[in-house]
């Protein structure tokens, strides 16, 4: 203890993380485009990216804010339709319309998050779950029927919104994953993120510490919705055709399962669970019929054996790992038994 | 803003702080829960650096008063002035930003967060960088975070907790949890600190330590302290003014010596002697 611990400067940590991420994108792209793997692997990789964004964004309101919304797919639908309508209706070339579409999808979904969050967040626990479930369904039903009821030619109802340019690629999907994780991480490690955590921990104490809980609940909720909207926009560019049935209640549950399984409040957990739960059914094609059974069994097993999720509230930090390596204490926590709680990243 | 209140005539200790606005003033506040009036005609004014105690038997309405002062409950009658400003209609967090910080009878820490994070949450409003500057890590973020972390270290140092920075708040020993709650409320930079039974569950030596701590808070932070306590040694030892509450009403006000010998107080605590 007498020797001064080595700490990695922040700029170096950011640089290392950025370099590793860039290596992952470039390497992944090189492998996928080399033709060594079957082409559906690329599709799966994109889908995984989209699911990761959805799971990580739900983790804001579930893991960090401590609420249980059940309408996350609704926000994805809003983002997907907003960006798809923007891309198909404006004459802007797809290469430019796509990034704009993601921003628009995120913004519109974020707005919906505010609108739904203000009434919904007055409630707690199961009441909030039911009200968000209702909102998620309303969004889906509105998308299904708005054309025939109001005579628009916007969503094309059950026939599906067709002709969306398939602009999602491995690179832009995963760049978006990186951006999402970065923004959520930097948000959480700030006074705003701590305010959100304090609401999860103890609302009354948070209030008496001068934290405007209504503001921060709504902020976290709409941030969660906005990133879900971005995931939806990528999903639109991935599918090329949108149908309201893509965003049903089961989709919300699917995302929630990822978050709960990975560990509520752990971004790394959400990412791992999203990867596993998206890749596994694809890898076990023949197993696909039993997917929901496996889901349920997985959930039951996790809740029995590790109620806090696979990673609990542990969050991966390259900085911490490097520091531990240099200080020669990488496995110290294993030797001591259980390690200490998650530190600052 | 800062409307001055004329002649705080019901100061607990009139010779102190005379002529200044009291940090906290209650004017005949009362609250009814259904047909029961839990607090009534509660009138008190607390000077800038006064330590004042509220005592009374169980169920006398002491914690209700704290909840009224922090706008957890809205008073049915009367008004509360913090720094000369009426707090009517403010939310609890606004009242805190006006300068009222409190601790809780049953400790309410952010248990799964570290000691440092707990105090940083208290410092929330002393930073003002926006969501965008946190997400994009703009220079303002780095500067204010660094200052805040230094402030945390200072505060924890004052309360001998600097070596617990990275520990989980929920895993701290009981006394340290109580201290951390005080540190966290002090971090919000209050003008008055409300302590709800700070010595509950402490042994005599811890209580003695706590008395020193409370005095230190007043002397180093120059703030007023209002405390609810059952431990008479503590109350009599550090309070400059005491209000005794029974059935929601103040039955006596004065210095510790006056309270000690007040027949009404003795009656409330020990019952009436038979004729």
JSON list of N, CA, C and O in Angstrom, two decimals, chain B residues 210-248:
[
{"chain": "B", "resi": 210, "resn": "UNK", "atom": "N", "xyz": [-19.85, 12.34, 18.30]},
{"chain": "B", "resi": 210, "resn": "UNK", "atom": "CA", "xyz": [-20.82, 13.02, 17.45]},
{"chain": "B", "resi": 210, "resn": "UNK", "atom": "C", "xyz": [-21.03, 14.46, 17.91]},
{"chain": "B", "resi": 210, "resn": "UNK", "atom": "O", "xyz": [-21.14, 15.38, 17.09]},
{"chain": "B", "resi": 211, "resn": "UNK", "atom": "N", "xyz": [-21.04, 14.67, 19.22]},
{"chain": "B", "resi": 211, "resn": "UNK", "atom": "CA", "xyz": [-21.20, 16.03, 19.73]},
{"chain": "B", "resi": 211, "resn": "UNK", "atom": "C", "xyz": [-20.09, 16.93, 19.23]},
{"chain": "B", "resi": 211, "resn": "UNK", "atom": "O", "xyz": [-20.32, 18.06, 18.80]},
{"chain": "B", "resi": 212, "resn": "UNK", "atom": "N", "xyz": [-18.88, 16.39, 19.29]},
{"chain": "B", "resi": 212, "resn": "UNK", "atom": "CA", "xyz": [-17.73, 17.15, 18.78]},
{"chain": "B", "resi": 212, "resn": "UNK", "atom": "C", "xyz": [-17.93, 17.46, 17.30]},
{"chain": "B", "resi": 212, "resn": "UNK", "atom": "O", "xyz": [-17.68, 18.58, 16.84]},
{"chain": "B", "resi": 213, "resn": "UNK", "atom": "N", "xyz": [-18.36, 16.44, 16.56]},
{"chain": "B", "resi": 213, "resn": "UNK", "atom": "CA", "xyz": [-18.56, 16.61, 15.12]},
{"chain": "B", "resi": 213, "resn": "UNK", "atom": "C", "xyz": [-19.56, 17.72, 14.84]},
{"chain": "B", "resi": 213, "resn": "UNK", "atom": "O", "xyz": [-19.34, 18.58, 13.98]},
{"chain": "B", "resi": 214, "resn": "UNK", "atom": "N", "xyz": [-20.67, 17.70, 15.57]},
{"chain": "B", "resi": 214, "resn": "UNK", "atom": "CA", "xyz": [-21.72, 18.70, 15.32]},
{"chain": "B", "resi": 214, "resn": "UNK", "atom": "C", "xyz": [-21.19, 20.09, 15.61]},
{"chain": "B", "resi": 214, "resn": "UNK", "atom": "O", "xyz": [-21.40, 21.03, 14.82]},
{"chain": "B", "resi": 215, "resn": "UNK", "atom": "N", "xyz": [-20.45, 20.23, 16.70]},
{"chain": "B", "resi": 215, "resn": "UNK", "atom": "CA", "xyz": [-19.86, 21.55, 16.99]},
{"chain": "B", "resi": 215, "resn": "UNK", "atom": "C", "xyz": [-18.90, 21.97, 15.89]},
{"chain": "B", "resi": 215, "resn": "UNK", "atom": "O", "xyz": [-18.88, 23.12, 15.48]},
{"chain": "B", "resi": 216, "resn": "UNK", "atom": "N", "xyz": [-18.12, 20.98, 15.43]},
{"chain": "B", "resi": 216, "resn": "UNK", "atom": "CA", "xyz": [-17.13, 21.26, 14.38]},
{"chain": "B", "resi": 216, "resn": "UNK", "atom": "C", "xyz": [-17.83, 21.73, 13.10]},
{"chain": "B", "resi": 216, "resn": "UNK", "atom": "O", "xyz": [-17.37, 22.65, 12.44]},
{"chain": "B", "resi": 217, "resn": "UNK", "atom": "N", "xyz": [-18.95, 21.08, 12.79]},
{"chain": "B", "resi": 217, "resn": "UNK", "atom": "CA", "xyz": [-19.69, 21.48, 11.59]},
{"chain": "B", "resi": 217, "resn": "UNK", "atom": "C", "xyz": [-20.09, 22.95, 11.70]},
{"chain": "B", "resi": 217, "resn": "UNK", "atom": "O", "xyz": [-19.90, 23.74, 10.78]},
{"chain": "B", "resi": 218, "resn": "UNK", "atom": "N", "xyz": [-20.64, 23.32, 12.84]},
{"chain": "B", "resi": 218, "resn": "UNK", "atom": "CA", "xyz": [-21.08, 24.71, 13.02]},
{"chain": "B", "resi": 218, "resn": "UNK", "atom": "C", "xyz": [-19.89, 25.67, 12.89]},
{"chain": "B", "resi": 218, "resn": "UNK", "atom": "O", "xyz": [-19.96, 26.69, 12.22]},
{"chain": "B", "resi": 219, "resn": "UNK", "atom": "N", "xyz": [-18.77, 25.30, 13.54]},
{"chain": "B", "resi": 219, "resn": "UNK", "atom": "CA", "xyz": [-17.64, 26.23, 13.57]},
{"chain": "B", "resi": 219, "resn": "UNK", "atom": "C", "xyz": [-16.92, 26.32, 12.23]},
{"chain": "B", "resi": 219, "resn": "UNK", "atom": "O", "xyz": [-16.44, 27.38, 11.86]},
{"chain": "B", "resi": 220, "resn": "UNK", "atom": "N", "xyz": [-16.86, 25.19, 11.50]},
{"chain": "B", "resi": 220, "resn": "UNK", "atom": "CA", "xyz": [-16.10, 25.23, 10.25]},
{"chain": "B", "resi": 220, "resn": "UNK", "atom": "C", "xyz": [-16.95, 25.64, 9.06]},
{"chain": "B", "resi": 220, "resn": "UNK", "atom": "O", "xyz": [-16.45, 26.22, 8.10]},
{"chain": "B", "resi": 221, "resn": "UNK", "atom": "N", "xyz": [-18.23, 25.30, 9.11]},
{"chain": "B", "resi": 221, "resn": "UNK", "atom": "CA", "xyz": [-19.07, 25.63, 7.96]},
{"chain": "B", "resi": 221, "resn": "UNK", "atom": "C", "xyz": [-19.94, 26.85, 8.20]},
{"chain": "B", "resi": 221, "resn": "UNK", "atom": "O", "xyz": [-20.59, 27.34, 7.30]},
{"chain": "B", "resi": 222, "resn": "UNK", "atom": "N", "xyz": [-19.95, 27.33, 9.45]},
{"chain": "B", "resi": 222, "resn": "UNK", "atom": "CA", "xyz": [-20.74, 28.51, 9.82]},
{"chain": "B", "resi": 222, "resn": "UNK", "atom": "C", "xyz": [-22.19, 28.37, 9.40]},
{"chain": "B", "resi": 222, "resn": "UNK", "atom": "O", "xyz": [-22.74, 29.21, 8.69]},
{"chain": "B", "resi": 223, "resn": "UNK", "atom": "N", "xyz": [-22.79, 27.28, 9.78]},
{"chain": "B", "resi": 223, "resn": "UNK", "atom": "CA", "xyz": [-24.19, 27.08, 9.44]},
{"chain": "B", "resi": 223, "resn": "UNK", "atom": "C", "xyz": [-24.99, 26.80, 10.70]},
{"chain": "B", "resi": 223, "resn": "UNK", "atom": "O", "xyz": [-24.42, 26.52, 11.76]},
{"chain": "B", "resi": 224, "resn": "UNK", "atom": "N", "xyz": [-26.28, 26.91, 10.56]},
{"chain": "B", "resi": 224, "resn": "UNK", "atom": "CA", "xyz": [-27.16, 26.58, 11.68]},
{"chain": "B", "resi": 224, "resn": "UNK", "atom": "C", "xyz": [-27.47, 25.09, 11.66]},
{"chain": "B", "resi": 224, "resn": "UNK", "atom": "O", "xyz": [-27.43, 24.46, 10.60]},
{"chain": "B", "resi": 225, "resn": "UNK", "atom": "N", "xyz": [-27.73, 24.54, 12.82]},
{"chain": "B", "resi": 225, "resn": "UNK", "atom": "CA", "xyz": [-28.07, 23.12, 12.91]},
{"chain": "B", "resi": 225, "resn": "UNK", "atom": "C", "xyz": [-29.32, 22.95, 13.76]},
{"chain": "B", "resi": 225, "resn": "UNK", "atom": "O", "xyz": [-29.46, 23.58, 14.82]},
{"chain": "B", "resi": 226, "resn": "UNK", "atom": "N", "xyz": [-30.21, 22.15, 13.26]},
{"chain": "B", "resi": 226, "resn": "UNK", "atom": "CA", "xyz": [-31.41, 21.87, 14.03]},
{"chain": "B", "resi": 226, "resn": "UNK", "atom": "C", "xyz": [-31.45, 20.36, 14.17]},
{"chain": "B", "resi": 226, "resn": "UNK", "atom": "O", "xyz": [-31.29, 19.64, 13.18]},
{"chain": "B", "resi": 227, "resn": "UNK", "atom": "N", "xyz": [-31.62, 19.88, 15.39]},
{"chain": "B", "resi": 227, "resn": "UNK", "atom": "CA", "xyz": [-31.58, 18.43, 15.53]},
{"chain": "B", "resi": 227, "resn": "UNK", "atom": "C", "xyz": [-32.70, 17.90, 16.39]},
{"chain": "B", "resi": 227, "resn": "UNK", "atom": "O", "xyz": [-33.16, 18.55, 17.33]},
{"chain": "B", "resi": 228, "resn": "UNK", "atom": "N", "xyz": [-33.13, 16.72, 16.02]},
{"chain": "B", "resi": 228, "resn": "UNK", "atom": "CA", "xyz": [-34.10, 15.97, 16.81]},
{"chain": "B", "resi": 228, "resn": "UNK", "atom": "C", "xyz": [-33.30, 14.92, 17.54]},
{"chain": "B", "resi": 228, "resn": "UNK", "atom": "O", "xyz": [-32.48, 14.24, 16.92]},
{"chain": "B", "resi": 229, "resn": "UNK", "atom": "N", "xyz": [-33.49, 14.80, 18.82]},
{"chain": "B", "resi": 229, "resn": "UNK", "atom": "CA", "xyz": [-32.70, 13.80, 19.53]},
{"chain": "B", "resi": 229, "resn": "UNK", "atom": "C", "xyz": [-33.38, 13.38, 20.81]},
{"chain": "B", "resi": 229, "resn": "UNK", "atom": "O", "xyz": [-34.08, 14.17, 21.45]},
{"chain": "B", "resi": 230, "resn": "UNK", "atom": "N", "xyz": [-33.19, 12.11, 21.14]},
{"chain": "B", "resi": 230, "resn": "UNK", "atom": "CA", "xyz": [-33.72, 11.62, 22.41]},
{"chain": "B", "resi": 230, "resn": "UNK", "atom": "C", "xyz": [-32.64, 11.59, 23.48]},
{"chain": "B", "resi": 230, "resn": "UNK", "atom": "O", "xyz": [-32.95, 11.50, 24.66]},
{"chain": "B", "resi": 231, "resn": "UNK", "atom": "N", "xyz": [-31.40, 11.61, 23.03]},
{"chain": "B", "resi": 231, "resn": "UNK", "atom": "CA", "xyz": [-30.29, 11.54, 23.97]},
{"chain": "B", "resi": 231, "resn": "UNK", "atom": "C", "xyz": [-30.13, 12.88, 24.67]},
{"chain": "B", "resi": 231, "resn": "UNK", "atom": "O", "xyz": [-29.62, 13.84, 24.10]},
{"chain": "B", "resi": 232, "resn": "UNK", "atom": "N", "xyz": [-30.58, 12.96, 25.92]},
{"chain": "B", "resi": 232, "resn": "UNK", "atom": "CA", "xyz": [-30.61, 14.24, 26.63]},
{"chain": "B", "resi": 232, "resn": "UNK", "atom": "C", "xyz": [-29.22, 14.82, 26.85]},
{"chain": "B", "resi": 232, "resn": "UNK", "atom": "O", "xyz": [-29.03, 16.03, 26.85]},
{"chain": "B", "resi": 233, "resn": "UNK", "atom": "N", "xyz": [-28.25, 13.92, 27.04]},
{"chain": "B", "resi": 233, "resn": "UNK", "atom": "CA", "xyz": [-26.89, 14.41, 27.27]},
{"chain": "B", "resi": 233, "resn": "UNK", "atom": "C", "xyz": [-26.42, 15.20, 26.06]},
{"chain": "B", "resi": 233, "resn": "UNK", "atom": "O", "xyz": [-25.82, 16.27, 26.20]},
{"chain": "B", "resi": 234, "resn": "UNK", "atom": "N", "xyz": [-26.71, 14.67, 24.89]},
{"chain": "B", "resi": 234, "resn": "UNK", "atom": "CA", "xyz": [-26.30, 15.34, 23.66]},
{"chain": "B", "resi": 234, "resn": "UNK", "atom": "C", "xyz": [-27.05, 16.65, 23.49]},
{"chain": "B", "resi": 234, "resn": "UNK", "atom": "O", "xyz": [-26.46, 17.69, 23.23]},
{"chain": "B", "resi": 235, "resn": "UNK", "atom": "N", "xyz": [-28.34, 16.59, 23.66]},
{"chain": "B", "resi": 235, "resn": "UNK", "atom": "CA", "xyz": [-29.15, 17.79, 23.44]},
{"chain": "B", "resi": 235, "resn": "UNK", "atom": "C", "xyz": [-28.75, 18.90, 24.42]},
{"chain": "B", "resi": 235, "resn": "UNK", "atom": "O", "xyz": [-28.49, 20.03, 24.03]},
{"chain": "B", "resi": 236, "resn": "UNK", "atom": "N", "xyz": [-28.65, 18.54, 25.69]},
{"chain": "B", "resi": 236, "resn": "UNK", "atom": "CA", "xyz": [-28.32, 19.53, 26.70]},
{"chain": "B", "resi": 236, "resn": "UNK", "atom": "C", "xyz": [-26.88, 20.01, 26.52]},
{"chain": "B", "resi": 236, "resn": "UNK", "atom": "O", "xyz": [-26.54, 21.13, 26.88]},
{"chain": "B", "resi": 237, "resn": "UNK", "atom": "N", "xyz": [-26.05, 19.13, 25.98]},
{"chain": "B", "resi": 237, "resn": "UNK", "atom": "CA", "xyz": [-24.64, 19.47, 25.85]},
{"chain": "B", "resi": 237, "resn": "UNK", "atom": "C", "xyz": [-24.33, 20.45, 24.73]},
{"chain": "B", "resi": 237, "resn": "UNK", "atom": "O", "xyz": [-23.43, 21.27, 24.87]},
{"chain": "B", "resi": 238, "resn": "UNK", "atom": "N", "xyz": [-25.03, 20.36, 23.62]},
{"chain": "B", "resi": 238, "resn": "UNK", "atom": "CA", "xyz": [-24.63, 21.20, 22.50]},
{"chain": "B", "resi": 238, "resn": "UNK", "atom": "C", "xyz": [-25.66, 22.22, 22.06]},
{"chain": "B", "resi": 238, "resn": "UNK", "atom": "O", "xyz": [-25.32, 23.17, 21.38]},
{"chain": "B", "resi": 239, "resn": "UNK", "atom": "N", "xyz": [-26.92, 22.03, 22.42]},
{"chain": "B", "resi": 239, "resn": "UNK", "atom": "CA", "xyz": [-27.93, 22.95, 21.88]},
{"chain": "B", "resi": 239, "resn": "UNK", "atom": "C", "xyz": [-27.92, 24.27, 22.64]},
{"chain": "B", "resi": 239, "resn": "UNK", "atom": "O", "xyz": [-27.77, 24.30, 23.86]},
{"chain": "B", "resi": 240, "resn": "UNK", "atom": "N", "xyz": [-28.07, 25.33, 21.90]},
{"chain": "B", "resi": 240, "resn": "UNK", "atom": "CA", "xyz": [-28.16, 26.64, 22.52]},
{"chain": "B", "resi": 240, "resn": "UNK", "atom": "C", "xyz": [-29.60, 27.00, 22.80]},
{"chain": "B", "resi": 240, "resn": "UNK", "atom": "O", "xyz": [-29.89, 27.78, 23.70]},
{"chain": "B", "resi": 241, "resn": "UNK", "atom": "N", "xyz": [-30.46, 26.43, 22.01]},
{"chain": "B", "resi": 241, "resn": "UNK", "atom": "CA", "xyz": [-31.89, 26.64, 22.25]},
{"chain": "B", "resi": 241, "resn": "UNK", "atom": "C", "xyz": [-32.61, 25.33, 22.07]},
{"chain": "B", "resi": 241, "resn": "UNK", "atom": "O", "xyz": [-32.21, 24.51, 21.23]},
{"chain": "B", "resi": 242, "resn": "UNK", "atom": "N", "xyz": [-33.63, 25.11, 22.85]},
{"chain": "B", "resi": 242, "resn": "UNK", "atom": "CA", "xyz": [-34.37, 23.86, 22.74]},
{"chain": "B", "resi": 242, "resn": "UNK", "atom": "C", "xyz": [-35.86, 24.16, 22.69]},
{"chain": "B", "resi": 242, "resn": "UNK", "atom": "O", "xyz": [-36.34, 25.05, 23.40]},
{"chain": "B", "resi": 243, "resn": "UNK", "atom": "N", "xyz": [-36.54, 23.45, 21.82]},
{"chain": "B", "resi": 243, "resn": "UNK", "atom": "CA", "xyz": [-38.00, 23.53, 21.80]},
{"chain": "B", "resi": 243, "resn": "UNK", "atom": "C", "xyz": [-38.53, 22.16, 22.18]},
{"chain": "B", "resi": 243, "resn": "UNK", "atom": "O", "xyz": [-38.06, 21.15, 21.67]},
{"chain": "B", "resi": 244, "resn": "UNK", "atom": "N", "xyz": [-39.49, 22.14, 23.09]},
{"chain": "B", "resi": 244, "resn": "UNK", "atom": "CA", "xyz": [-40.07, 20.86, 23.51]},
{"chain": "B", "resi": 244, "resn": "UNK", "atom": "C", "xyz": [-41.45, 20.74, 22.89]},
{"chain": "B", "resi": 244, "resn": "UNK", "atom": "O", "xyz": [-42.26, 21.66, 22.94]},
{"chain": "B", "resi": 245, "resn": "UNK", "atom": "N", "xyz": [-41.65, 19.59, 22.27]},
{"chain": "B", "resi": 245, "resn": "UNK", "atom": "CA", "xyz": [-42.88, 19.36, 21.53]},
{"chain": "B", "resi": 245, "resn": "UNK", "atom": "C", "xyz": [-43.69, 18.28, 22.23]},
{"chain": "B", "resi": 245, "resn": "UNK", "atom": "O", "xyz": [-43.13, 17.29, 22.69]},
{"chain": "B", "resi": 246, "resn": "UNK", "atom": "N", "xyz": [-44.99, 18.47, 22.33]},
{"chain": "B", "resi": 246, "resn": "UNK", "atom": "CA", "xyz": [-45.85, 17.40, 22.81]},
{"chain": "B", "resi": 246, "resn": "UNK", "atom": "C", "xyz": [-47.18, 17.52, 22.09]},
{"chain": "B", "resi": 246, "resn": "UNK", "atom": "O", "xyz": [-47.74, 18.61, 21.99]},
{"chain": "B", "resi": 247, "resn": "UNK", "atom": "N", "xyz": [-47.66, 16.41, 21.59]},
{"chain": "B", "resi": 247, "resn": "UNK", "atom": "CA", "xyz": [-48.90, 16.40, 20.80]},
{"chain": "B", "resi": 247, "resn": "UNK", "atom": "C", "xyz": [-48.89, 17.48, 19.72]},
{"chain": "B", "resi": 247, "resn": "UNK", "atom": "O", "xyz": [-49.88, 18.16, 19.51]},
{"chain": "B", "resi": 248, "resn": "UNK", "atom": "N", "xyz": [-47.74, 17.66, 19.08]},
{"chain": "B", "resi": 248, "resn": "UNK", "atom": "CA", "xyz": [-47.68, 18.57, 17.94]},
{"chain": "B", "resi": 248, "resn": "UNK", "atom": "C", "xyz": [-47.58, 20.04, 18.29]},
{"chain": "B", "resi": 248, "resn": "UNK", "atom": "O", "xyz": [-47.56, 20.89, 17.42]}
]
